[in-house]
One Martini backbone bead per residue (centre of mass of N, CA, C, O) as a GRO file, in nm:
protein
   63
    1UNK     BB    1   0.275  -1.079  -0.200
    2UNK     BB    2   0.124  -1.156   0.037
    3UNK     BB    3   0.163  -1.179   0.417
    4UNK     BB    4  -0.046  -1.405   0.449
    5UNK     BB    5   0.075  -1.667   0.378
    6UNK     BB    6   0.088  -2.075   0.418
    7UNK     BB    7   0.288  -2.074   0.252
    8UNK     BB    8   0.568  -2.296   0.160
    9UNK     BB    9   0.831  -2.232   0.029
   10UNK     BB   10   0.826  -2.146  -0.337
   11UNK     BB   11   0.689  -1.863  -0.455
   12UNK     BB   12   0.816  -1.667  -0.679
   13UNK     BB   13   0.514  -1.751  -0.837
   14UNK     BB   14   0.297  -1.520  -0.627
   15UNK     BB   15   0.400  -1.273  -0.718
   16UNK     BB   16   0.392  -0.964  -0.804
   17UNK     BB   17   0.314  -0.660  -0.968
   18UNK     BB   18   0.400  -0.318  -0.894
   19UNK     BB   19   0.156  -0.081  -0.889
   20UNK     BB   20   0.024   0.223  -0.811
   21UNK     BB   21  -0.296   0.108  -0.752
   22UNK     BB   22  -0.186  -0.115  -0.536
   23UNK     BB   23  -0.034   0.034  -0.370
   24UNK     BB   24  -0.306   0.274  -0.310
   25UNK     BB   25  -0.419   0.069  -0.149
   26UNK     BB   26  -0.244  -0.010   0.104
   27UNK     BB   27  -0.294   0.246   0.169
   28UNK     BB   28  -0.612   0.280   0.172
   29UNK     BB   29  -0.595   0.046   0.429
   30UNK     BB   30  -0.347   0.071   0.626
   31UNK     BB   31  -0.326   0.374   0.756
   32UNK     BB   32  -0.595   0.376   0.910
   33UNK     BB   33  -0.535   0.127   1.131
   34UNK     BB   34  -0.279   0.214   1.297
   35UNK     BB   35  -0.471   0.410   1.415
   36UNK     BB   36  -0.678   0.558   1.668
   37UNK     BB   37  -0.792   0.728   1.501
   38UNK     BB   38  -1.079   0.699   1.339
   39UNK     BB   39  -1.069   1.014   1.153
   40UNK     BB   40  -0.864   1.014   0.996
   41UNK     BB   41  -0.910   0.853   0.698
   42UNK     BB   42  -1.103   1.184   0.666
   43UNK     BB   43  -0.828   1.341   0.671
   44UNK     BB   44  -0.625   1.595   0.558
   45UNK     BB   45  -0.399   1.416   0.576
   46UNK     BB   46  -0.434   1.181   0.453
   47UNK     BB   47  -0.469   1.307   0.184
   48UNK     BB   48  -0.208   1.412   0.164
   49UNK     BB   49  -0.043   1.136   0.230
   50UNK     BB   50  -0.138   0.969  -0.015
   51UNK     BB   51  -0.005   1.242  -0.256
   52UNK     BB   52   0.262   1.155  -0.186
   53UNK     BB   53   0.287   0.864  -0.221
   54UNK     BB   54   0.200   0.907  -0.533
   55UNK     BB   55   0.435   1.019  -0.567
   56UNK     BB   56   0.643   0.900  -0.555
   57UNK     BB   57   0.588   0.689  -0.689
   58UNK     BB   58   0.548   0.773  -0.986
   59UNK     BB   59   0.918   0.806  -0.904
   60UNK     BB   60   0.995   0.463  -0.916
   61UNK     BB   61   0.759   0.325  -1.072
   62UNK     BB   62   0.706   0.196  -1.395
   63UNK     BB   63   0.481   0.331  -1.568
   0.00000   0.00000   0.00000
C-alpha cells in the first residue's frame, strides 16, 4: 500500500503482496533520495547495497 494515501478507515483491501521486483523498485527509488551526495545513485556502493538487499529479500520473501 502506498504510504502517501489519503484514504481513511479500513484500508485492508488496498494492501499488495510484496514481491522481490516491487521491493527492488522501492530500493532503487528510495535510497538515492535520502542522500545529499547526488552521485550515490550511480556509485558502486549503491550497486553493492542493492545486491545485498536483493539477496536478503530473496531469503525472506516467498517464491
